[in-house]
mmCIF file of C-alpha atoms in Angstrom:
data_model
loop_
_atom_site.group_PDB
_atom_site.id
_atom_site.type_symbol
_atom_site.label_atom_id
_atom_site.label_comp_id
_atom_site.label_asym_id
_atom_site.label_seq_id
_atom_site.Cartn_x
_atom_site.Cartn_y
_atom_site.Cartn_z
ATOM 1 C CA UNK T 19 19.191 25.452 12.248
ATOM 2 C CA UNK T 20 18.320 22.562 10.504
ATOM 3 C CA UNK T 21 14.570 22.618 9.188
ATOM 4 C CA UNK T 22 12.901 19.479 9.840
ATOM 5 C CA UNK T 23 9.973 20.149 7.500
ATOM 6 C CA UNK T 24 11.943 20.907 4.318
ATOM 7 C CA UNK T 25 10.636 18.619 1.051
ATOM 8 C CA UNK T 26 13.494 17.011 -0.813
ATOM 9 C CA UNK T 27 13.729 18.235 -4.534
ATOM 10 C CA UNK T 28 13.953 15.418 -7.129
ATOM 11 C CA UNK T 29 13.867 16.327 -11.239
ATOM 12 C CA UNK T 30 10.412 15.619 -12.428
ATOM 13 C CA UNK T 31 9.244 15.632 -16.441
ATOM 14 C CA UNK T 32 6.180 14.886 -18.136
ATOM 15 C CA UNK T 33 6.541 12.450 -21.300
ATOM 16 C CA UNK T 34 4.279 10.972 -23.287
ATOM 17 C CA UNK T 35 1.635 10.927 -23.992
ATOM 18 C CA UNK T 36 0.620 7.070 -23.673
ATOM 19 C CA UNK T 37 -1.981 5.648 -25.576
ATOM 20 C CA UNK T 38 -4.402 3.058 -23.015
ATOM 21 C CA UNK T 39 -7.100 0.936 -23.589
ATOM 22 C CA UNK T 40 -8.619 -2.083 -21.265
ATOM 23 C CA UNK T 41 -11.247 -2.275 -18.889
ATOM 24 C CA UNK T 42 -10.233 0.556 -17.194
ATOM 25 C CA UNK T 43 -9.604 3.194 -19.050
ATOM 26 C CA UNK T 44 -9.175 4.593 -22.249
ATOM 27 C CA UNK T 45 -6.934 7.588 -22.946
ATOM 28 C CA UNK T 46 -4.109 9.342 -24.283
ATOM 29 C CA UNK T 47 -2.114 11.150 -20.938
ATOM 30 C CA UNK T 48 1.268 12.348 -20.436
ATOM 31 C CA UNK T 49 3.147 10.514 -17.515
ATOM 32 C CA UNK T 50 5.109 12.277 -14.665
ATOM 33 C CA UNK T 51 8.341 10.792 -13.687
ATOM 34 C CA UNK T 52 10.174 11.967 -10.748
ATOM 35 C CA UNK T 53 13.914 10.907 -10.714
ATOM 36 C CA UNK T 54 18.045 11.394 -10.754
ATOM 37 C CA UNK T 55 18.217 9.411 -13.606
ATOM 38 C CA UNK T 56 17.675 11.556 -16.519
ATOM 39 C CA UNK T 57 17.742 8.921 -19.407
ATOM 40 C CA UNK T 58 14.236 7.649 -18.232
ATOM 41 C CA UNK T 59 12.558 10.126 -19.456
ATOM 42 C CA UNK T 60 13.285 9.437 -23.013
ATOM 43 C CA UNK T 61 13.071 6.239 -22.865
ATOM 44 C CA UNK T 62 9.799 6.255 -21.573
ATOM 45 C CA UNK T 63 9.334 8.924 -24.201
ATOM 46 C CA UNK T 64 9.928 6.317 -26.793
ATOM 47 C CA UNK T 65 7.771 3.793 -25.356
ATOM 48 C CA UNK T 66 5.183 5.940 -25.027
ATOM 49 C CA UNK T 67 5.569 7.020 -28.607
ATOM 50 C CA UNK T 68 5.070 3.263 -29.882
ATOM 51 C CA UNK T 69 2.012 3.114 -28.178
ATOM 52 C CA UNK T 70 0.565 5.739 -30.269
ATOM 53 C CA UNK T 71 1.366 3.967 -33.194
ATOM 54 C CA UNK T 72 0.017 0.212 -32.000
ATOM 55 C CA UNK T 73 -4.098 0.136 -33.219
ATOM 56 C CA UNK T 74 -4.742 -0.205 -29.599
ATOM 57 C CA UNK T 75 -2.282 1.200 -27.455
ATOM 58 C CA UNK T 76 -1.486 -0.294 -24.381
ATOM 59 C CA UNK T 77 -3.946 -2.796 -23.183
ATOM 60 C CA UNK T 78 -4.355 -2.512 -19.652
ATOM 61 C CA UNK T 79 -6.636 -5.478 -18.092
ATOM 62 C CA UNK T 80 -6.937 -4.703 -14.045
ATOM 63 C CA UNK T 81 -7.839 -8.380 -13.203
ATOM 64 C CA UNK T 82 -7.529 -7.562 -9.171
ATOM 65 C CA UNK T 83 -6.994 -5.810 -6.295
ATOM 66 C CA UNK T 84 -7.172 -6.269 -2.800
ATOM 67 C CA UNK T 85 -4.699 -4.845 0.494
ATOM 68 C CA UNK T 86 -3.288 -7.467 2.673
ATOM 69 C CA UNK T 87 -2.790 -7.068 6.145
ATOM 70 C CA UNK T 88 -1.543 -10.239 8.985
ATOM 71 C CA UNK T 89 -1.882 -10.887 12.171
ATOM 72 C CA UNK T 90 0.114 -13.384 14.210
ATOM 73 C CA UNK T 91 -1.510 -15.055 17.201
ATOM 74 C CA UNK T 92 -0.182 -17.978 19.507
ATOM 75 C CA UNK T 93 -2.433 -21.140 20.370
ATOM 76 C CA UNK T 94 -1.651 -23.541 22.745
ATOM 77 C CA UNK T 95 -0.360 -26.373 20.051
ATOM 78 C CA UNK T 96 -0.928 -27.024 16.541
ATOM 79 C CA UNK T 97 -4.636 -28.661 16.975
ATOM 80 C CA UNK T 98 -5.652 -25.783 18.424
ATOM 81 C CA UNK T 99 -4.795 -23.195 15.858
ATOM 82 C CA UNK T 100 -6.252 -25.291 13.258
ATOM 83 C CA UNK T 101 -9.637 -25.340 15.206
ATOM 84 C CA UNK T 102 -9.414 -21.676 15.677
ATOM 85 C CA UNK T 103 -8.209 -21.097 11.736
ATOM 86 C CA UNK T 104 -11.299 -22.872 10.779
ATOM 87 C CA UNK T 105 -13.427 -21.164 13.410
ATOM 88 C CA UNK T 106 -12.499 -17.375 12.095
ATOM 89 C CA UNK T 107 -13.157 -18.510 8.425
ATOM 90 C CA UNK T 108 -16.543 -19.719 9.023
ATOM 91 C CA UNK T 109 -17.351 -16.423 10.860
ATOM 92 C CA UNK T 110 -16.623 -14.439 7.717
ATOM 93 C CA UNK T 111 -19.670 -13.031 7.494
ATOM 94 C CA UNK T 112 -19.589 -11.584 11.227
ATOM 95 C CA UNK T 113 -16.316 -10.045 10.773
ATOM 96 C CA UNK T 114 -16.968 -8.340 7.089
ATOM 97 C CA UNK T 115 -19.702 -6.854 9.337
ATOM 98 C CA UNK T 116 -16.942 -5.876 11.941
ATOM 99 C CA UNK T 117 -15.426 -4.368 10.141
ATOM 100 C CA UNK T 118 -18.320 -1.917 8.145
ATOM 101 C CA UNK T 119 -18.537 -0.653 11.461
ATOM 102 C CA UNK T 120 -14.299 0.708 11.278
ATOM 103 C CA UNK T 121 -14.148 2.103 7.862
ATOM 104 C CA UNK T 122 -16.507 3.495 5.136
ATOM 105 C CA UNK T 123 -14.415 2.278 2.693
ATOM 106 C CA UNK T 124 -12.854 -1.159 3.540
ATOM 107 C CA UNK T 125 -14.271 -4.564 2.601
ATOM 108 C CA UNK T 126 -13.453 -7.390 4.381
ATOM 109 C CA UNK T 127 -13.045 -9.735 0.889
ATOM 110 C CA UNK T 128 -11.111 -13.222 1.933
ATOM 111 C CA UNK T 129 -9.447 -14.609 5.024
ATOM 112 C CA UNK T 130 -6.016 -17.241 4.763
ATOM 113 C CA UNK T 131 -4.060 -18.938 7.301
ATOM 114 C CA UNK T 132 -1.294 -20.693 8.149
ATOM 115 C CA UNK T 133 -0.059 -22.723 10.993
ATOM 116 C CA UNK T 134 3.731 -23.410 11.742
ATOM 117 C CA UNK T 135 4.108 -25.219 14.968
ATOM 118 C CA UNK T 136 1.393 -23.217 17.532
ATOM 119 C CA UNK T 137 1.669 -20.077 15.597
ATOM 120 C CA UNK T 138 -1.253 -18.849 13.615
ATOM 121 C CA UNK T 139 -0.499 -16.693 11.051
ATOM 122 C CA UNK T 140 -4.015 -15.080 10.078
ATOM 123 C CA UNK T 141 -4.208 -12.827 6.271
ATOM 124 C CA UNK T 142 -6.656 -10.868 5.787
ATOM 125 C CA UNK T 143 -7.505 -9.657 2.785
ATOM 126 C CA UNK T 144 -9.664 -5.517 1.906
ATOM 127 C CA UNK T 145 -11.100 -4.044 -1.127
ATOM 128 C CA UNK T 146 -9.592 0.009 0.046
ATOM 129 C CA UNK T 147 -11.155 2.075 -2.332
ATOM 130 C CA UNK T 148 -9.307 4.854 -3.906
ATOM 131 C CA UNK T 149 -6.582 4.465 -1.082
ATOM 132 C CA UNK T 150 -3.988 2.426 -1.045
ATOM 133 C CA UNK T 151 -5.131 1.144 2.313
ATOM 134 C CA UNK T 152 -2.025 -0.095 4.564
ATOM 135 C CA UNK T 153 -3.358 2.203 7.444
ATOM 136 C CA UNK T 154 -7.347 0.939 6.981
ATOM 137 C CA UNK T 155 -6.031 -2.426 6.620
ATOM 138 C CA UNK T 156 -4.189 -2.343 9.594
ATOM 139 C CA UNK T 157 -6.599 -0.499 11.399
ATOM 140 C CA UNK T 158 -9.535 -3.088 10.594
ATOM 141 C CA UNK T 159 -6.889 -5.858 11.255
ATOM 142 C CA UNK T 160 -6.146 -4.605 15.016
ATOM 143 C CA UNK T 161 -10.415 -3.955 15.290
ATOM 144 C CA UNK T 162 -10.532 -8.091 14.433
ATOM 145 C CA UNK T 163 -7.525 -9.233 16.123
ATOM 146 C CA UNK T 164 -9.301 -8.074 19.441
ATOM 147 C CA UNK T 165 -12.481 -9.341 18.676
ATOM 148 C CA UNK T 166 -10.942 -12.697 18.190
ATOM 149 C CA UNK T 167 -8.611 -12.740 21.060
ATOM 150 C CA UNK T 168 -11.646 -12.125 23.283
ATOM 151 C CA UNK T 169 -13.995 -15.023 21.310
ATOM 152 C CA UNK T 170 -11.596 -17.612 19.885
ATOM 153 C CA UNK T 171 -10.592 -19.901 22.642
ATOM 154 C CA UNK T 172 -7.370 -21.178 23.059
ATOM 155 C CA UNK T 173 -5.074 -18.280 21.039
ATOM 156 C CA UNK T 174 -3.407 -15.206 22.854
ATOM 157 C CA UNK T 175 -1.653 -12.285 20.297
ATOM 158 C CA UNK T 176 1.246 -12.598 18.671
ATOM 159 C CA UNK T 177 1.707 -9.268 16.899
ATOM 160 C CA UNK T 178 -0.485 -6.616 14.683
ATOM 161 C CA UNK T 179 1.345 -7.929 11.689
ATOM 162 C CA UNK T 180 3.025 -11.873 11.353
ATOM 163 C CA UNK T 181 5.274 -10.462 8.233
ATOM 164 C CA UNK T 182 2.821 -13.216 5.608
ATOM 165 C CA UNK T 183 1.283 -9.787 4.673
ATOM 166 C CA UNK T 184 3.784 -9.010 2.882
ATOM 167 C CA UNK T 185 4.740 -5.651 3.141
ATOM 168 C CA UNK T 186 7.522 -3.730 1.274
ATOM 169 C CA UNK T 187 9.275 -7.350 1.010
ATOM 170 C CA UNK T 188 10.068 -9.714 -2.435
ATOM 171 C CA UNK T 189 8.276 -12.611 -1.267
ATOM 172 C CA UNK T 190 6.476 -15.479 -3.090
ATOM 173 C CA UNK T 191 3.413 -15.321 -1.822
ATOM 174 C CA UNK T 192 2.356 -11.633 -3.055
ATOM 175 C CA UNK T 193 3.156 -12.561 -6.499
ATOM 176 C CA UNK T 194 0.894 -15.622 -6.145
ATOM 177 C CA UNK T 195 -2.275 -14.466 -4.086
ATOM 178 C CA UNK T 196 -1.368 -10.437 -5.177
ATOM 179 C CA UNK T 197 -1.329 -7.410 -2.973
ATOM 180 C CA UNK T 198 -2.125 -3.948 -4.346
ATOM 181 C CA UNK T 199 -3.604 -4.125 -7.950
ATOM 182 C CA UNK T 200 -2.978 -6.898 -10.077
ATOM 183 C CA UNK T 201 -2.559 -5.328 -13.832
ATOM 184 C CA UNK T 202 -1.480 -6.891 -16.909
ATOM 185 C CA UNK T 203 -0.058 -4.649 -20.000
ATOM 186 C CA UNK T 204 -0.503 -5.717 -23.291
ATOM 187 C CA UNK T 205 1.138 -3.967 -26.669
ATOM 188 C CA UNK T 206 0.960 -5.263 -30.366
ATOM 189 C CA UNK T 207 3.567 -3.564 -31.968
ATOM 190 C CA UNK T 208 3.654 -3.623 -35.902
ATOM 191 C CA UNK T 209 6.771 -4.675 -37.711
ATOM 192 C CA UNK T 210 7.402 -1.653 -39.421
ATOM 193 C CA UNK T 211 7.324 0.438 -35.880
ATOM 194 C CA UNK T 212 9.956 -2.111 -34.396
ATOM 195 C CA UNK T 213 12.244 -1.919 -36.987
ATOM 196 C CA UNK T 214 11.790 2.301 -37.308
ATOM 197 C CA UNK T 215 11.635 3.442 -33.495
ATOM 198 C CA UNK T 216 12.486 0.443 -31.541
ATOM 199 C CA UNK T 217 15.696 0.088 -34.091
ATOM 200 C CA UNK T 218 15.502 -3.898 -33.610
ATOM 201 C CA UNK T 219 13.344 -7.118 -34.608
ATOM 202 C CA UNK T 220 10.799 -8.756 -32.566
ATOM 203 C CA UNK T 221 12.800 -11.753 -32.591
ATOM 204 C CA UNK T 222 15.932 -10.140 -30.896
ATOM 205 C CA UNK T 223 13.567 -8.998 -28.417
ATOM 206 C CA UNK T 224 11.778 -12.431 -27.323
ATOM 207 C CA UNK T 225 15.532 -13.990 -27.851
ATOM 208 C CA UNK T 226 16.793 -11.523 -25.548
ATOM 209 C CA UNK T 227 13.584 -11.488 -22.749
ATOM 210 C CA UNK T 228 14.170 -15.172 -22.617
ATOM 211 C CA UNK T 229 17.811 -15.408 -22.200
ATOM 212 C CA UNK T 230 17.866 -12.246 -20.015
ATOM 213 C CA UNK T 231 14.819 -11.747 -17.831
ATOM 214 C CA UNK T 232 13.874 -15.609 -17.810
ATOM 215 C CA UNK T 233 16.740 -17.175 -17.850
ATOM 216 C CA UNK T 234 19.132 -15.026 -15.909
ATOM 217 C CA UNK T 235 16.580 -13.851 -13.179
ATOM 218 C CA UNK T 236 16.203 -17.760 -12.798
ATOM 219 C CA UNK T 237 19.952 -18.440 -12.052
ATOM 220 C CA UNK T 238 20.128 -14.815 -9.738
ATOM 221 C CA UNK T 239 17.268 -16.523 -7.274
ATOM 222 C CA UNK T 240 14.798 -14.147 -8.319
ATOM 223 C CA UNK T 241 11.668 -14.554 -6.726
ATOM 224 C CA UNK T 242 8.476 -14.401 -9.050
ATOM 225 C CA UNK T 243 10.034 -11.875 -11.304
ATOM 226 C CA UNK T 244 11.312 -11.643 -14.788
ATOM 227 C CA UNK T 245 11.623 -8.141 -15.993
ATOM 228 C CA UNK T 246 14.682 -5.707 -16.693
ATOM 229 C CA UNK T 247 14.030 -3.032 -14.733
ATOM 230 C CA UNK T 248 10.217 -2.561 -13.573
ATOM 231 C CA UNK T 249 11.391 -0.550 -10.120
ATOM 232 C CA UNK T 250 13.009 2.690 -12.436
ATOM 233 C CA UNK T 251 9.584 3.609 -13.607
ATOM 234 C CA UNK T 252 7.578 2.862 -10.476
ATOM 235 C CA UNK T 253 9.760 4.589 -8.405
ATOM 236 C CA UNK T 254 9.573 7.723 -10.358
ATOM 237 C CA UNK T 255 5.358 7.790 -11.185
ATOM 238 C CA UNK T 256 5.202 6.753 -6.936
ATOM 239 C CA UNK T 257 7.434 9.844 -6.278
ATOM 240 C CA UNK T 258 5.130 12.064 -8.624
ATOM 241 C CA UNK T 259 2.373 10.895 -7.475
ATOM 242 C CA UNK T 260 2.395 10.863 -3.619
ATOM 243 C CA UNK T 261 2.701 6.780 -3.083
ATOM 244 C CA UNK T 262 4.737 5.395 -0.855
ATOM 245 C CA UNK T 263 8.434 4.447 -2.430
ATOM 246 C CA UNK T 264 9.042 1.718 -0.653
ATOM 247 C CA UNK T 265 6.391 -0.750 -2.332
ATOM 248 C CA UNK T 266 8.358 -0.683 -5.295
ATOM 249 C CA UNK T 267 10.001 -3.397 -3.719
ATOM 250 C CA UNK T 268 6.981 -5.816 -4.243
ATOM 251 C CA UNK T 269 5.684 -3.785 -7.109
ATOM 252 C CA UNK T 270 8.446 -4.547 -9.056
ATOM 253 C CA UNK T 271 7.785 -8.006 -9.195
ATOM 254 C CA UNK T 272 6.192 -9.048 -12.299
ATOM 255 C CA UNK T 273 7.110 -11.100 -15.472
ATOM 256 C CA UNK T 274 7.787 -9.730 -19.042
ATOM 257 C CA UNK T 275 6.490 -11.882 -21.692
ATOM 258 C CA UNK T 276 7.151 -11.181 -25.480
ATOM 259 C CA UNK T 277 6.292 -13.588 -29.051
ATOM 260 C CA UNK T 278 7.128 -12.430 -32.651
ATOM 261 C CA UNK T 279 3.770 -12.529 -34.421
ATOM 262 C CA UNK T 280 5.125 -13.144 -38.181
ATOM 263 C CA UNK T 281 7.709 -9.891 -37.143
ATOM 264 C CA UNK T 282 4.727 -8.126 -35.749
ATOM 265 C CA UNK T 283 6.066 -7.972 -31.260
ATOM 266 C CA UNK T 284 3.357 -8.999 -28.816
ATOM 267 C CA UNK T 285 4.744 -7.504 -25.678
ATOM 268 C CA UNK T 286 3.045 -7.827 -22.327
ATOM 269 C CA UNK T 287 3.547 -6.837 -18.505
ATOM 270 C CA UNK T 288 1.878 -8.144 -15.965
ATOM 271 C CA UNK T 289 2.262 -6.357 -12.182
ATOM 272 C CA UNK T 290 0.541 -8.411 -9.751
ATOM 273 C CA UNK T 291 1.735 -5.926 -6.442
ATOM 274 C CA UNK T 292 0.922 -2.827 -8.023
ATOM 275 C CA UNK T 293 0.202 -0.457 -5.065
ATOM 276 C CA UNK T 294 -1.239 2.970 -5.278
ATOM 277 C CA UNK T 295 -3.621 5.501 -4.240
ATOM 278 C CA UNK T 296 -5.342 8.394 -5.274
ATOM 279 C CA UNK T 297 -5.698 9.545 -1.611
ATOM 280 C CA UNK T 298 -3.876 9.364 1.856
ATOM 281 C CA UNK T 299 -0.678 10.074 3.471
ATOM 282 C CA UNK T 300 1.558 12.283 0.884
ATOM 283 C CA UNK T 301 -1.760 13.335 -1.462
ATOM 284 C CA UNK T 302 -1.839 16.953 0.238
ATOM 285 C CA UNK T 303 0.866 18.196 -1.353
ATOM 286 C CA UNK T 304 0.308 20.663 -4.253
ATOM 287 C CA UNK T 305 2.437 19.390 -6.856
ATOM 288 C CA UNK T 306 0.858 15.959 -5.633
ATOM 289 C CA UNK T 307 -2.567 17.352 -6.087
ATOM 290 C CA UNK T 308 -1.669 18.946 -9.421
ATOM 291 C CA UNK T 309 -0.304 15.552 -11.018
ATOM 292 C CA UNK T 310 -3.115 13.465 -10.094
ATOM 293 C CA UNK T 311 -5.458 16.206 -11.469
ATOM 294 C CA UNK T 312 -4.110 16.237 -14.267
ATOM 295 C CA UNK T 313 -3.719 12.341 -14.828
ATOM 296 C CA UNK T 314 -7.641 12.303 -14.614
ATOM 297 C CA UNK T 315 -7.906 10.662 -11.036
ATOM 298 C CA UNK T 316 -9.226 13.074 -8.946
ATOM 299 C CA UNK T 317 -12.790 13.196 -10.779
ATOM 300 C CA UNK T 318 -15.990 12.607 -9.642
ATOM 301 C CA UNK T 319 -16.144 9.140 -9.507
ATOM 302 C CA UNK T 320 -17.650 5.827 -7.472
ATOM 303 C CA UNK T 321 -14.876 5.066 -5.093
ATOM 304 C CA UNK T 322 -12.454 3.358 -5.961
ATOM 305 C CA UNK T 323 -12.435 4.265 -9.693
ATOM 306 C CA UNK T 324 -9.829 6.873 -9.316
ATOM 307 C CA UNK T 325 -7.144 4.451 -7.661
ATOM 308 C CA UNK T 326 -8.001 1.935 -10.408
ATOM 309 C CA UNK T 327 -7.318 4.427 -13.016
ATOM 310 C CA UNK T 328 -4.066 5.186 -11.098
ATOM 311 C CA UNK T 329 -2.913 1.688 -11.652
ATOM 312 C CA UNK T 330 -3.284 0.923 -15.259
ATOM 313 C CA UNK T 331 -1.379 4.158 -15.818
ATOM 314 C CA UNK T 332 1.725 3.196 -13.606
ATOM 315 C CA UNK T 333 1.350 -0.091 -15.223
ATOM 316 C CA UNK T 334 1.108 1.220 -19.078
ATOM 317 C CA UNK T 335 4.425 3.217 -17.636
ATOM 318 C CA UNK T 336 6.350 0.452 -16.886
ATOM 319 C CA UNK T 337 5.391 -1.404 -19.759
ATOM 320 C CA UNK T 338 6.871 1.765 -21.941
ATOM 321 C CA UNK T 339 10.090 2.018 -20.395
ATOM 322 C CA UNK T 340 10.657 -1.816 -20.299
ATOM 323 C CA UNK T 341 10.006 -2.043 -23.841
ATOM 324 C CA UNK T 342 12.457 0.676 -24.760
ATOM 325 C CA UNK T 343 15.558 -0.928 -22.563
ATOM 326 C CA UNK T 344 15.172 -4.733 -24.050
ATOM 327 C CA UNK T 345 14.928 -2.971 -27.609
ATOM 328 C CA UNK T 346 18.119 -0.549 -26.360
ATOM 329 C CA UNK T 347 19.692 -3.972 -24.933
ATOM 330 C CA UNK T 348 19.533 -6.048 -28.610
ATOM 331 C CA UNK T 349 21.992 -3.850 -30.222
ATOM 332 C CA UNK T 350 25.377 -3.815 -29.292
ATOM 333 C CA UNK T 351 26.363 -0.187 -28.109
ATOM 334 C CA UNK T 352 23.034 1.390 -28.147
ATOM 335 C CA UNK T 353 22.191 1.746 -24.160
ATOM 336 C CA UNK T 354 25.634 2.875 -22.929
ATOM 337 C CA UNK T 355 25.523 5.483 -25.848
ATOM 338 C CA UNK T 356 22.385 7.194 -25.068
ATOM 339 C CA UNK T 357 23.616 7.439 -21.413
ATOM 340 C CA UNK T 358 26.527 9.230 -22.124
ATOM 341 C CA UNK T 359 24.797 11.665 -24.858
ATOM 342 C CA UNK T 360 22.235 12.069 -22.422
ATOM 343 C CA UNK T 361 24.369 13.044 -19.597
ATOM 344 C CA UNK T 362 26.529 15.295 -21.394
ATOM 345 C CA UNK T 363 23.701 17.004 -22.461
ATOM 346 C CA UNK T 364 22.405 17.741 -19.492
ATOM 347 C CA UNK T 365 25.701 18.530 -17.770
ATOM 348 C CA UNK T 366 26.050 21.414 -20.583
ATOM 349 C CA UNK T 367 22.402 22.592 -20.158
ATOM 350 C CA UNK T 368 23.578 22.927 -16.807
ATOM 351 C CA UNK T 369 26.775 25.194 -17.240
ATOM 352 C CA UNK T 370 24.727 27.188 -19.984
ATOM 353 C CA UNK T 371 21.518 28.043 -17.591
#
């Protein structure tokens, strides 16, 4: 019989540790990386390793955060969804009150609208605490809807959620207004550490960011994105961690930027859909339990403090492994190389256990 309850194994390491600073946190930790593709894990390795050799680490600046959910309601023409759009935004204050009264934890922070034809397309926008918050964001979302339906004249519902949320989707407008935490990474990385681990010049690496993440995510139709390969490391610190996979696709939107400071490499991240939690669905499980212990965020804190911490640590991840593959990707060779030694080592590993 099959079981229905059985947990699906995936390969998880430890590397590291990173080095972070910011206004956040500021700490050395080893990272947890859950994934199939073994050759992550030292290249993570060797971004972490650089970080511990930069005066500062990795910078981590959280400069936001807020959970999106929208609703979708139907007026009876155009006029009358603008009315009601500007009636719910002058009520803010009412409905932040609403909506104490549905969660201990969620703050109503902004509202935005818009109209296309008689549809109102209504965003509202939560500080969640330590969770995540797609569950309290929808559930203060459906306590407002009704309230409006029954005191807005002139609209009728639409649906729970219009889709200008935007949830598990590459869309414009979360890389412009943000959903999740909004976290830019920032490394200095000295000449002599470029040219000795990263095996490569800060000026092959801002040649290369420019002609590859810039320029050919431009001609692909990528939307607000510029980055090799952001998704590899989210997806394995969200399946260590308990998060929910499928916001990598929005988390992995985010823009590399890198300068050669007299051969010295500025190199910088910046994740503006970076969402995770430090509890909620998928943070009961042990090994769950045990990685966020021992990542630091499940300690007494004020709320929200854990999930923040959270963030800048997925973030300083991603910033290590990107750094690694666009030094990898300036020498001819060098990526395709490590795959194969790395895969034949772990093939005979496996005959020899």
């Amino acid at each position: 019989m099959t079981d229905t309850h059985a947990i699906a194994g995936v390969p998880m390491r430890w590397v590291g540790p990173l080095r972070i600073s910011g206004n956040v946190a500021e700490t050395e930790t080893q990272v947890p990386l859950a994934t199939y593709e073994s050759p992550l894990w030292p290249s993570v390795g060797r971004g972490a390793k650089v970080s511990r050799l930069a005066e500062k680490g990795i910078v981590a600046t959280l400069v936001d955060e807020r959970m999106t959910r929208s609703v979708l309601v139907e007026a009876t023409d155009a006029l009358t969804a603008l009315t009601a759009a500007r009636t719910i935004e002058a009520r803010i204050e009412e409905l932040r009150a609403l909506v104490r009264t549905c969660s201990r934890f969620a703050e109503l922070i902004q509202i935005r609208h818009e109209i296309n034809a008689n549809l109102l397309f209504i965003r509202f926008e939560f500080r969640t605490g330590d969770a995540s918050g797609h569950n309290m964001a929808t559930l203060a979302s459906d306590v407002l809807l009704g309230h409006l339906l029954e005191t807005v004249p002139g609209i009728s519902y639409g649906s729970i959620s219009g889709n200008y949320c935007t949830d598990k989707k590459a869309t414009a407008i979360n890389g412009i207004l943000g959903r999740g935490k909004n976290v830019v990474t920032e490394l200095l990385v000295p000449r002599d550490v470029v040219e000795n681990t990263l095996h490569t010049t800060a000026a092959k690496v801002v040649e290369l960011n420019i002609r590859k993440n810039m320029l050919g995510t431009l001609l692909a139709g990528g939307i607000r994105s510029a980055n090799a390969h952001f998704a590899n490391m989210l997806l394995g610190f969200y399946l260590a961690t308990g998060q929910d996979a499928a916001n990598i696709v929005e988390g992995s939107q985010g823009v590399v930027m890198a300068e050669d400071r007299d051969g010295d490499l500025y190199f910088a991240c910046t994740l503006p859909n970076l969402i995770v939690g430090t509890v909620g669905n998928g943070k009961g499980l042990g090994f769950v339990e045990t990685n966020l212990t021992r990542l630091g965020c499940r300690a007494d804190r004020a709320p929200g403090e854990n999930g923040r911490r959270l963030a800048v640590i997925a973030a300083a991840t991603v910033l290590c492994g990107e750094l690694s593959l666009l030094a990898a990707q300036t020498n001819p060779g060098e990526l395709m190389r490590a795959h194969v030694q790395l895969e034949r080592d772990n093939k005979t590993a496996k005959v020899g256990a």
